XYZ file of C-alpha atoms in Angstrom:
669
model
C 94.484 75.698 98.505
C 95.491 74.689 102.338
C 98.048 76.907 104.604
C 97.735 75.361 108.051
C 99.158 78.087 109.078
C 96.566 78.744 111.959
C 93.390 81.056 113.487
C 93.626 84.237 111.618
C 95.355 83.081 108.504
C 93.010 80.156 106.550
C 94.387 77.143 108.365
C 93.084 75.425 111.442
C 92.362 77.296 114.618
C 95.203 76.833 117.211
C 92.808 78.072 119.921
C 90.637 76.593 122.108
C 86.650 78.106 120.883
C 85.005 80.884 123.268
C 82.338 78.148 123.171
C 82.861 74.468 124.213
C 79.769 72.589 125.736
C 80.139 68.750 126.897
C 79.740 65.029 124.788
C 78.504 62.880 127.464
C 78.536 59.028 126.147
C 78.136 55.468 128.303
C 80.503 54.454 130.882
C 81.450 58.135 131.508
C 82.962 59.510 134.899
C 80.564 62.787 135.477
C 81.974 65.315 137.331
C 81.024 69.029 138.915
C 83.242 70.567 135.777
C 80.434 68.407 132.956
C 77.932 70.082 134.616
C 79.104 73.488 135.455
C 80.282 73.783 131.411
C 76.869 72.579 130.475
C 75.485 75.090 132.408
C 78.367 77.800 131.443
C 77.726 76.389 128.089
C 74.369 77.650 127.568
C 74.249 80.737 129.772
C 76.716 82.047 127.321
C 74.952 81.599 124.521
C 71.843 83.202 125.594
C 72.916 86.211 126.716
C 75.543 86.147 123.478
C 71.539 86.558 121.489
C 70.931 88.981 123.522
C 73.261 91.040 123.246
C 73.782 91.043 119.572
C 70.541 90.642 117.951
C 68.602 92.542 120.946
C 70.734 94.772 122.236
C 70.211 96.993 126.356
C 67.081 98.286 127.277
C 63.741 97.849 128.009
C 61.715 95.293 126.174
C 58.349 95.466 127.940
C 57.150 97.161 131.706
C 59.339 98.680 134.444
C 57.329 102.282 134.329
C 58.361 103.918 136.904
C 55.884 106.125 138.321
C 55.581 108.571 141.913
C 54.426 106.850 145.064
C 50.470 107.714 145.888
C 52.065 108.788 149.141
C 54.814 111.294 148.166
C 57.876 111.147 149.741
C 61.085 110.505 148.431
C 59.830 106.775 147.425
C 58.936 105.927 143.705
C 57.730 103.212 142.398
C 58.704 100.423 139.280
C 55.893 98.474 137.678
C 57.273 94.791 136.489
C 59.299 94.510 133.494
C 61.558 93.158 131.643
C 65.293 94.550 130.519
C 68.082 93.345 128.997
C 71.775 95.110 130.040
C 74.565 95.469 127.803
C 76.186 91.724 129.342
C 72.797 90.178 127.664
C 71.719 89.808 131.264
C 67.756 89.172 131.286
C 66.796 91.756 134.738
C 62.924 90.619 135.329
C 60.436 92.678 138.105
C 57.912 90.639 138.659
C 56.146 92.612 140.738
C 55.685 96.386 141.475
C 58.994 97.297 144.043
C 58.796 100.683 145.893
C 62.539 102.620 145.690
C 63.556 104.652 148.228
C 65.356 107.445 145.802
C 66.365 109.262 148.705
C 67.969 106.189 150.076
C 69.599 105.725 147.355
C 71.171 109.209 146.777
C 72.224 108.966 150.384
C 74.529 105.611 149.461
C 75.852 107.055 146.919
C 76.632 109.973 148.796
C 78.862 107.865 150.860
C 80.214 106.142 149.010
C 81.513 108.595 146.802
C 82.763 110.899 149.304
C 80.265 113.360 149.348
C 80.354 113.698 145.723
C 77.053 114.576 144.959
C 76.756 115.209 140.633
C 78.679 118.006 141.090
C 75.665 119.867 142.015
C 74.831 122.265 144.773
C 72.732 121.216 148.132
C 71.047 123.034 150.628
C 70.443 126.418 150.297
C 72.985 127.043 147.757
C 70.959 124.360 145.748
C 69.402 125.575 142.117
C 65.397 125.748 141.305
C 64.080 122.584 140.293
C 66.111 120.111 142.415
C 69.044 117.791 141.399
C 68.883 115.019 139.119
C 69.642 111.681 138.993
C 69.465 108.687 136.939
C 67.408 105.440 138.629
C 69.724 102.208 137.238
C 68.421 98.244 137.567
C 71.373 96.378 137.828
C 71.832 92.619 137.121
C 72.691 90.361 140.303
C 73.831 87.339 141.323
C 72.660 85.808 144.372
C 74.765 81.813 145.461
C 71.319 80.698 148.084
C 70.944 76.665 149.253
C 73.995 75.773 150.599
C 74.033 72.080 151.658
C 76.747 69.761 152.948
C 78.686 68.166 150.369
C 79.658 64.314 150.731
C 83.210 63.703 151.949
C 85.172 63.436 149.322
C 88.806 62.200 148.210
C 90.016 66.036 147.344
C 92.896 66.244 148.960
C 91.236 70.322 150.471
C 87.598 69.419 150.973
C 85.371 72.553 151.253
C 85.036 73.077 154.859
C 80.936 73.669 156.018
C 78.094 73.905 153.415
C 77.993 75.488 149.703
C 75.302 77.032 148.046
C 73.750 74.625 145.520
C 71.425 77.307 143.544
C 72.522 81.206 141.531
C 69.721 83.162 141.895
C 69.724 85.727 139.452
C 68.155 89.093 140.985
C 68.669 93.174 140.773
C 68.943 96.061 142.750
C 68.401 99.705 141.778
C 70.921 102.073 142.111
C 70.693 106.519 141.168
C 73.725 108.010 139.473
C 74.621 111.403 137.568
C 73.597 111.534 134.201
C 75.789 110.382 132.699
C 74.152 106.589 130.510
C 76.404 105.066 128.045
C 74.605 105.177 124.249
C 74.970 102.288 123.032
C 72.962 103.118 119.957
C 75.777 103.036 116.730
C 75.908 106.117 114.388
C 76.651 104.952 110.784
C 78.450 108.004 110.180
C 80.103 107.889 113.082
C 82.089 105.057 111.061
C 82.437 106.824 108.248
C 83.897 110.142 110.294
C 86.627 107.364 111.518
C 87.550 106.456 108.353
C 88.133 109.954 106.591
C 89.166 112.013 110.000
C 88.585 115.302 109.974
C 85.620 116.240 108.047
C 86.842 120.200 107.548
C 90.186 118.635 106.497
C 88.493 115.926 104.529
C 86.272 118.197 102.948
C 89.333 120.881 101.932
C 90.916 117.065 100.059
C 87.578 117.098 98.151
C 87.102 120.618 97.538
C 90.648 120.899 95.493
C 90.021 117.392 94.224
C 87.176 118.805 92.180
C 89.047 122.139 91.078
C 91.816 119.657 89.796
C 88.826 117.651 88.597
C 87.823 120.622 85.513
C 91.855 121.163 84.591
C 92.745 117.157 83.657
C 91.158 116.564 80.818
C 91.758 120.287 79.657
C 95.532 120.146 80.707
C 96.153 116.500 78.571
C 93.961 118.288 75.439
C 95.799 121.240 75.429
C 99.796 119.330 76.162
C 99.234 116.012 73.781
C 96.833 118.260 70.988
C 99.746 120.946 70.288
C 99.306 122.991 67.239
C 95.402 121.365 66.780
C 92.651 123.871 66.179
C 89.005 124.163 67.905
C 85.844 123.813 67.042
C 83.973 127.218 66.757
C 80.407 126.262 66.906
C 77.266 128.410 67.437
C 77.190 127.801 71.149
C 80.472 129.686 70.892
C 79.029 132.166 68.980
C 76.708 132.881 71.320
C 78.852 132.761 74.263
C 81.141 135.711 72.197
C 78.024 137.706 71.486
C 76.243 138.120 74.453
C 79.258 138.075 76.053
C 80.946 141.135 74.247
C 77.079 142.803 74.333
C 77.667 142.660 78.163
C 81.281 144.243 78.573
C 80.524 147.010 76.128
C 77.639 148.225 77.656
C 79.159 147.756 81.241
C 82.715 146.977 81.876
C 83.702 151.119 81.076
C 82.980 153.548 84.309
C 85.220 155.233 87.079
C 86.356 152.931 89.663
C 86.728 149.504 90.292
C 83.159 147.985 90.292
C 81.596 146.483 93.306
C 81.889 142.715 94.544
C 78.837 140.885 92.593
C 79.850 143.028 89.573
C 83.100 142.293 89.716
C 81.953 137.820 89.922
C 79.434 138.794 86.557
C 82.126 140.450 84.720
C 84.568 137.870 85.558
C 82.622 135.360 84.056
C 81.819 137.645 80.576
C 85.425 137.837 80.734
C 85.685 134.214 80.884
C 83.195 133.263 78.439
C 84.114 136.375 75.549
C 88.256 134.853 76.175
C 87.574 131.613 75.289
C 85.106 132.330 72.124
C 88.301 134.691 70.971
C 91.168 132.343 72.305
C 89.605 129.448 70.212
C 89.127 131.685 67.315
C 93.248 131.955 67.670
C 93.402 128.719 67.687
C 92.646 128.615 62.930
C 95.322 130.568 60.815
C 93.931 132.979 58.623
C 92.386 131.197 56.194
C 90.702 129.527 58.816
C 89.516 132.851 60.876
C 88.310 134.064 57.381
C 85.806 130.835 56.794
C 84.610 131.575 60.992
C 83.530 135.235 60.108
C 81.060 134.306 56.848
C 79.911 131.624 58.973
C 79.540 134.060 62.014
C 79.403 137.348 60.917
C 79.298 138.462 64.928
C 83.507 137.610 64.786
C 83.608 140.862 62.644
C 83.882 142.712 65.399
C 86.740 140.648 67.032
C 88.978 143.619 67.641
C 86.616 145.597 69.684
C 86.016 142.202 71.449
C 89.865 142.048 72.462
C 88.945 146.529 73.452
C 86.560 145.417 75.624
C 87.939 142.473 77.470
C 91.539 145.179 77.939
C 89.300 147.414 79.241
C 87.228 145.242 81.581
C 90.486 143.751 82.734
C 91.945 146.819 84.213
C 88.802 147.783 85.709
C 88.861 143.942 88.136
C 92.495 144.667 88.579
C 91.530 147.129 90.693
C 88.273 145.598 92.512
C 88.479 143.813 95.960
C 88.964 140.126 94.661
C 88.494 139.222 98.243
C 85.107 140.206 98.397
C 83.823 139.655 95.510
C 85.650 135.779 95.895
C 85.412 134.880 99.641
C 86.653 131.632 98.535
C 90.014 131.364 98.033
C 90.347 128.378 95.345
C 87.570 130.913 93.046
C 89.291 134.021 94.114
C 92.860 131.797 92.639
C 90.580 130.794 89.293
C 89.158 134.495 88.650
C 92.782 135.467 89.555
C 93.816 134.003 86.224
C 90.907 134.267 84.182
C 92.063 138.881 83.927
C 95.647 138.043 84.277
C 95.397 135.286 81.138
C 92.782 137.355 79.269
C 95.329 141.007 79.507
C 97.989 138.720 78.714
C 96.971 136.052 75.598
C 94.133 137.235 74.117
C 93.502 141.503 74.892
C 96.966 141.899 72.493
C 95.818 140.965 68.168
C 96.328 137.811 67.402
C 96.541 136.665 70.489
C 100.222 135.400 71.987
C 101.557 132.975 68.948
C 104.728 132.321 71.861
C 102.457 131.268 73.763
C 100.594 128.092 72.332
C 99.100 126.055 75.941
C 98.117 129.005 77.456
C 95.631 130.024 74.766
C 94.049 126.607 74.753
C 93.727 126.423 77.908
C 91.501 129.358 77.887
C 89.735 128.332 74.945
C 88.372 125.863 76.968
C 87.336 128.293 79.972
C 90.230 127.139 82.103
C 93.021 129.582 82.589
C 96.102 128.308 83.555
C 98.078 130.919 85.180
C 101.884 130.667 87.347
C 99.923 131.505 90.242
C 97.404 128.443 89.640
C 100.052 126.084 88.480
C 101.883 126.762 91.569
C 98.203 126.000 94.183
C 98.210 123.057 91.559
C 101.908 121.688 92.349
C 100.643 122.100 96.669
C 97.113 120.370 96.281
C 98.645 117.422 94.230
C 101.031 117.290 97.008
C 97.879 118.073 99.724
C 96.178 115.144 98.224
C 98.293 112.789 98.641
C 99.744 113.451 101.871
C 96.062 113.606 103.382
C 95.363 110.234 101.504
C 97.960 108.381 102.634
C 97.536 109.712 106.286
C 93.761 108.277 105.845
C 95.028 104.884 104.363
C 98.001 104.375 107.466
C 95.407 105.050 109.795
C 92.030 102.991 107.950
C 91.738 99.702 109.390
C 88.832 98.425 108.033
C 90.417 98.796 103.753
C 88.998 96.976 101.178
C 90.316 97.850 98.433
C 93.591 96.295 98.741
C 95.846 97.918 96.018
C 94.769 101.689 96.463
C 97.063 102.494 99.004
C 100.040 101.040 96.084
C 98.586 103.529 93.927
C 98.408 106.714 95.765
C 102.115 105.814 96.944
C 102.948 105.363 93.026
C 101.251 108.756 91.935
C 103.888 110.829 90.315
C 103.220 114.973 91.911
C 105.635 117.542 90.785
C 107.211 118.797 93.312
C 106.264 122.466 94.759
C 106.552 125.495 93.486
C 107.844 128.618 95.351
C 104.909 131.897 95.366
C 105.274 133.674 92.396
C 105.321 137.414 91.716
C 102.124 139.529 91.200
C 100.484 139.506 87.934
C 103.175 137.368 86.767
C 102.814 135.340 83.165
C 105.094 132.573 82.948
C 104.423 130.232 80.550
C 104.474 126.177 81.655
C 105.754 123.785 79.611
C 103.864 120.764 78.254
C 105.925 118.323 80.384
C 105.089 120.873 83.320
C 101.288 120.182 82.451
C 101.562 117.079 81.195
C 103.049 115.853 84.893
C 100.041 117.906 86.959
C 97.489 116.348 84.716
C 98.278 112.319 84.762
C 98.911 113.346 88.863
C 95.432 114.756 89.120
C 93.756 111.836 86.881
C 95.581 109.152 89.376
C 94.871 111.220 92.518
C 90.939 112.171 91.696
C 90.529 108.259 90.940
C 91.813 107.071 93.929
C 90.139 109.785 96.361
C 86.869 108.246 94.759
C 88.114 104.814 95.811
C 88.776 105.705 99.032
C 85.246 107.028 99.665
C 83.495 104.495 97.983
C 85.306 101.841 100.255
C 84.910 103.972 103.378
C 80.752 104.218 102.724
C 80.634 100.687 101.639
C 81.901 99.469 104.640
C 79.236 101.615 107.365
C 76.678 99.507 106.444
C 78.031 96.548 108.756
C 77.505 97.220 112.266
C 80.226 96.624 114.537
C 80.278 94.735 118.029
C 80.690 97.553 120.783
C 82.404 96.901 124.182
C 80.181 96.332 127.341
C 81.623 98.409 129.805
C 78.243 100.160 131.399
C 75.827 97.101 132.762
C 73.709 99.472 134.082
C 69.415 99.995 132.666
C 68.369 103.062 132.631
C 64.876 103.008 133.874
C 64.245 107.072 134.337
C 65.052 110.388 135.735
C 64.417 111.321 138.532
C 64.383 115.020 139.751
C 64.188 115.890 143.936
C 63.730 118.943 146.421
C 64.908 118.243 149.636
C 64.592 114.562 150.313
C 60.612 114.524 147.845
C 60.831 113.116 144.611
C 58.535 115.897 142.257
C 59.082 114.520 138.532
C 59.992 111.753 136.408
C 61.178 110.808 133.022
C 60.925 107.819 131.574
C 60.965 109.020 127.887
C 64.670 108.797 126.956
C 65.679 105.443 128.096
C 66.850 102.962 126.178
C 64.457 100.720 123.849
C 65.000 96.790 122.918
C 64.778 97.369 118.709
C 65.049 94.752 116.362
C 68.061 93.679 115.307
C 69.845 95.374 118.188
C 70.344 99.172 119.690
C 73.494 99.583 116.962
C 71.619 98.815 114.619
C 68.510 99.823 115.129
C 69.183 103.732 114.228
C 69.926 102.669 110.403
C 66.664 101.619 110.041
C 64.774 104.989 108.411
C 67.270 104.892 105.776
C 68.856 101.272 106.159
C 66.976 100.280 103.249
C 68.316 103.286 100.585
C 71.317 102.637 101.718
C 70.970 99.734 100.989
C 69.426 100.346 97.619
C 72.974 103.045 96.786
C 74.826 100.061 97.623
C 73.763 97.543 95.143
C 75.099 100.781 92.304
C 78.513 101.909 94.232
C 79.587 99.305 96.550
C 81.334 95.790 94.597
C 81.611 96.900 91.038
C 84.204 97.697 89.200
C 87.554 100.512 90.642
C 86.469 103.430 88.620
C 88.608 104.147 85.510
C 89.442 107.360 84.512
C 89.172 107.413 80.488
C 90.632 110.888 79.089
C 88.634 112.182 75.732
C 89.423 110.963 72.863
C 90.842 113.034 69.761
C 89.606 113.415 66.517
C 91.989 112.182 64.440
C 91.408 115.454 61.723
C 90.117 118.232 61.644
C 89.163 121.395 64.644
C 88.789 119.304 68.230
C 85.114 119.706 69.703
C 85.942 120.305 73.200
C 82.932 121.862 75.619
C 82.980 125.227 77.194
C 84.302 124.082 81.124
C 81.046 125.909 82.298
C 80.377 126.603 86.339
C 84.196 126.649 87.068
C 83.656 129.618 88.805
C 80.245 128.791 90.443
C 79.271 126.513 93.658
C 80.501 122.809 92.063
C 77.311 121.069 93.398
C 78.021 117.213 94.257
C 76.092 114.480 92.740
C 75.791 110.956 91.591
C 75.440 107.701 94.225
C 78.267 107.920 95.953
C 77.429 111.483 96.858
C 74.021 110.714 97.732
C 75.277 108.072 100.005
C 77.665 109.902 101.961
C 75.544 112.687 102.493
C 73.057 110.306 103.667
C 75.010 108.990 106.134
C 75.958 112.234 107.934
C 72.870 114.274 107.786
C 70.948 113.129 110.771
C 67.392 112.365 110.513
C 64.942 113.960 113.301
C 65.803 112.201 116.610
C 69.221 110.553 115.234
C 72.228 110.701 117.460
C 74.639 113.229 115.261
C 77.451 111.329 114.052
C 80.889 112.049 115.677
C 83.649 113.002 114.527
C 86.812 112.350 114.914
C 89.379 115.364 116.584
C 92.872 115.017 115.474
C 95.390 116.964 116.982
C 97.692 118.186 114.098
C 102.019 118.769 116.167
C 103.835 120.869 114.982
C 107.672 120.468 115.652
C 109.302 123.571 117.327
C 112.752 124.373 115.999
C 113.635 124.041 119.074
C 112.915 120.871 119.635
C 114.543 119.914 116.733
C 117.698 121.230 116.943
C 118.357 119.583 120.314
C 117.081 116.100 118.354
C 119.969 116.821 115.786
C 122.402 117.197 118.871
C 121.086 114.433 120.609
C 121.619 111.909 117.206
C 125.116 113.909 116.629
C 125.608 112.966 120.715
C 124.763 109.123 119.798
C 127.428 108.731 117.645
C 130.051 109.599 119.567
C 128.428 108.019 122.779
C 128.371 105.122 120.121
C 132.499 105.874 118.898
C 133.536 105.836 122.145
C 131.743 102.647 123.246
C 133.394 101.231 120.285
C 136.903 102.464 121.133
C 136.570 101.101 124.974
C 136.058 98.070 123.741
C 138.929 98.477 121.627
C 140.625 98.832 124.875
C 139.275 96.539 126.771
C 141.089 93.680 124.118
C 144.105 95.266 124.314
C 144.041 95.101 128.280
C 143.359 90.946 127.679
C 145.827 90.420 125.513
C 148.286 91.910 128.142
C 147.093 90.351 130.604
C 147.643 86.758 128.409
C 150.953 87.912 127.800
C 151.707 88.913 131.769
C 150.931 85.773 132.710
C 153.281 83.765 130.507
C 155.363 86.010 131.547
C 155.227 84.764 135.176
C 154.979 81.397 134.107
C 158.567 81.514 132.652
C 159.879 83.609 136.034
C 158.942 81.114 138.206
C 160.663 78.242 136.203
C 163.380 80.095 136.368
C 163.557 80.174 140.149
C 163.647 76.758 140.100
C 167.417 76.960 139.715
C 169.901 76.461 142.145
C 170.756 80.063 144.013
C 175.084 80.487 143.846
C 176.951 80.446 147.410
C 176.819 84.271 149.537
C 179.371 86.892 148.626
C 180.434 84.584 145.100
C 183.726 83.596 146.944
C 184.625 79.541 147.808
C 186.793 80.620 150.341
C 184.281 83.113 152.428
C 182.873 81.176 155.307
C 179.608 81.423 156.362
C 180.500 84.145 159.214
C 182.101 86.389 157.648
C 180.259 89.723 155.907
C 180.808 89.702 152.165
C 183.211 92.761 152.855
C 185.538 90.868 155.190
C 183.546 92.390 158.531
C 183.092 89.809 161.120
C 179.433 90.788 161.001
C 176.704 88.780 159.571
C 175.126 88.552 156.567
C 172.459 90.259 155.678
C 169.593 87.942 154.444
C 168.810 88.183 150.112
C 165.518 90.141 149.266
C 162.519 87.479 148.911
C 161.584 86.981 145.185
C 158.215 86.207 143.891
C 158.278 81.762 143.282
C 156.159 79.742 141.105
C 153.179 78.179 143.354
C 154.563 74.423 141.972
C 156.420 72.450 144.538
C 159.770 72.759 145.269
C 161.467 69.263 144.880
C 164.773 69.222 146.773
C 168.433 68.163 144.938
C 170.556 65.396 146.716
C 173.154 67.702 149.362
C 171.043 71.244 149.388
C 170.415 72.279 152.676
C 166.667 73.288 153.354
């Protein structure tokens, strides 16, 4: 279907193409514009191919060596280079370049600034360092006198008829632009600050250990867990170690505390599985596994170990706060749910979580809620700042995730129980955000395989680094300049890892979206749920996606390191917040005053209209004849109203209508 909505939305383009070439036909009147357009088209296409297919740098030659005569001069040998605009720079013969004169010219143009280096007697040993660059130049040459034309403003004098391509040498501080593009830079631009991304990913992995366990514990209430040979072996090993090492005086050292916590978790999981069975089931388990006859003694060993671990320096034993909370939950939940005889029948959810090796304490639930809010906020923030998003429904799915509200910090060693609804909500949110995290990282990694077109801001091509001592060149180094590579300098750095990335992309990118599938529950009989090995370990990351991310972010030998995105988090002070609230109130008052003024203006307009109408009525009344002065018929004109001989005073002036007053018959004007 065709939309016809213009360029950029699938319809016909409404703007002229960047490349327009002339079209000739018989009988056409050719002008200089037609011929110039042909030259501009071919030149622009050649430059486009140069900068996109090859990139800037030296193609061949252009070696820089010391001048045989010494001094401040070097020799630049013939060669070919491309600048970042795609211009060809060709040096056809050996050029002697006076570096001292170029340095003097640069100092004059820069008002004496010399790369921030000291000079004269204060110069550091080793001299001053500069970069010697070659720069593309165009010069109009071969002027000719144009023929007379009918143009209203003809060109006076001669006009250049040729453009000669050349070059010039310049020296600059060693601040050349690196045109290579590390694919990890684009990945970091998507995922943002790497430490913050690692924190989000680590919390996602911890939640991943609990998602299935929470779902199984909350949906399979009342079901028993299968106790097999692996659980019996774990029970025997952990009980034997705790029986020999749990006792003693004083808190255990950090290495012993870590090992003791692991054995407490393993033994507590085995006993919690045993506690999910009724009396008949436990009797059958004792017959199948004779070691379970010592369950009461094992509970005592767990109580002794938990007491010693409470006095241990958990911060030294578990420097990572995420694993420290897990270890604290192991101790707290084991002491509350497993150590008492017959366990804790009032907390079936917590016992079932311990049976899987994933204890769920009050403090851990508080952290889980905070982690879910952090994950959702981080994903939404990155999606809002990502311009290369290809998973179109990802942001909507993240925004729709139902994250439980945060909880206040719990008291120390709190054993408050969780509800089934809370466990299900945490499990569903962890599953949804964990799947979204995988989708986001996959999308970010796959987008890095498309190299961007860089902007050209520096067209000078570095030839060599030169070191001056006084007025003499003492050393020349050309080893670090850019070289033109097949596929361009922006793509050439990927060559050592390109084939492996493409192989991984075939298995990671363009695949169906990942869907989290919960382990199915059996319809009858005990539930077979494996023990969560490695919960307190290093949580290694594996798989094709992790290998792809590691390959992108790990520089190969000689590769430029990826440029991290430096993000600054702004916190609004309370004074600013109060000021903003006061400003909002003032704006509301100003809006009310403005409305009042507008009302007054409306009333004033109505009053002015009424005044105008009243003046018109008064003017019409003034058109009627005035009565005789004095009000009496027998009073003469020379008498005053009081009977004296003084003439009467003139009447007061009255405002009259501007209309023309018609004189009546017999009336004195």
